């Protein structure tokens, strides 16, 4: 996350921050096997980057194996995937 934030800021994107997301993974059967073994669907936590109104997630496949790379989300999409999120 921090490398992407620095890269975007170096290129003039001012409104870029790390985001902490938490929530229930509704399609937990799609989660990577490691997550299925070490977590439950009810306690998922994740970090990603927000640049303006766009959320950028390079590691979404650990939760949704069929997610595009990178996963790009707007606020509506974030609400569908995560219960809560906040900017650090």
C-alpha positions as semicolon CSV with decimal commas, in nm:
position;residue;x (nm);y (nm);z (nm)
1;X;0,000;0,000;0,000
2;X;0,270;0,247;0,097
3;X;0,462;0,200;-0,228
4;X;0,150;0,266;-0,433
5;X;0,066;0,572;-0,224
6;X;0,417;0,711;-0,278
7;X;0,402;0,638;-0,651
8;X;0,069;0,815;-0,691
9;X;0,176;1,114;-0,479
10;X;0,500;1,142;-0,678
11;X;0,283;1,165;-0,991
12;X;0,071;1,445;-0,848
13;X;-0,225;1,257;-0,699
14;X;-0,289;1,445;-0,375
15;X;-0,595;1,268;-0,235
16;X;-0,445;0,922;-0,179
17;X;-0,455;0,728;0,149
18;X;-0,438;0,379;0,291
19;X;-0,777;0,235;0,385
20;X;-0,850;-0,026;0,651
21;X;-1,155;-0,238;0,567
22;X;-1,337;-0,493;0,782
23;X;-1,638;-0,709;0,742
24;X;-1,803;-1,034;0,658
25;X;-1,689;-1,208;0,342
26;X;-2,016;-1,324;0,189
27;X;-1,856;-1,561;-0,064
28;X;-1,597;-1,700;0,177
29;X;-1,579;-2,024;-0,021
30;X;-1,397;-1,817;-0,286
31;X;-1,135;-1,701;-0,038
32;X;-0,782;-1,832;-0,066
33;X;-0,731;-2,155;0,128
34;X;-0,498;-1,982;0,378
35;X;-0,775;-1,740;0,474
36;X;-1,027;-2,018;0,506
37;X;-0,793;-2,198;0,745
38;X;-0,679;-1,899;0,957
39;X;-0,981;-1,669;0,955
40;X;-1,353;-1,684;0,956
41;X;-1,591;-1,512;0,718
42;X;-1,702;-1,288;1,004
43;X;-1,368;-1,130;1,095
44;X;-1,200;-1,038;0,769
45;X;-0,973;-0,733;0,774
46;X;-0,786;-0,583;0,483
47;X;-0,584;-0,282;0,368
48;X;-0,606;-0,114;0,030
49;X;-0,552;0,228;-0,126
50;X;-0,800;0,504;-0,204
51;X;-0,710;0,760;-0,468
52;X;-0,988;1,017;-0,481
53;X;-1,309;0,817;-0,509
54;X;-1,135;0,506;-0,651
55;X;-1,035;0,217;-0,424
56;X;-0,740;0,013;-0,557
57;X;-0,685;-0,340;-0,429
58;X;-0,387;-0,540;-0,556
59;X;-0,447;-0,829;-0,313
60;X;-0,823;-0,885;-0,339
61;X;-0,767;-1,236;-0,473
62;X;-0,685;-1,354;-0,123
63;X;-1,057;-1,308;-0,053
64;X;-1,209;-1,347;-0,401
65;X;-0,995;-1,570;-0,623
66;X;-1,174;-1,456;-0,938
67;X;-1,122;-1,084;-0,868
68;X;-0,956;-0,880;-1,145
69;X;-0,601;-0,757;-1,087
70;X;-0,600;-0,497;-0,959
71;X;-0,952;-0,478;-0,826
72;X;-1,086;-0,124;-0,875
73;X;-1,388;-0,022;-0,668
74;X;-1,605;0,284;-0,616
75;X;-1,781;0,356;-0,284
76;X;-2,089;0,156;-0,382
77;X;-1,872;-0,147;-0,467
78;X;-1,682;-0,108;-0,139
79;X;-2,012;-0,115;0,051
80;X;-2,102;-0,440;-0,119
81;X;-1,771;-0,607;-0,028
82;X;-1,688;-0,456;0,312
83;X;-1,904;-0,357;0,610
84;X;-1,679;-0,075;0,723
85;X;-1,372;0,108;0,606
86;X;-1,179;0,410;0,722
87;X;-0,892;0,621;0,595
88;X;-0,577;0,609;0,805
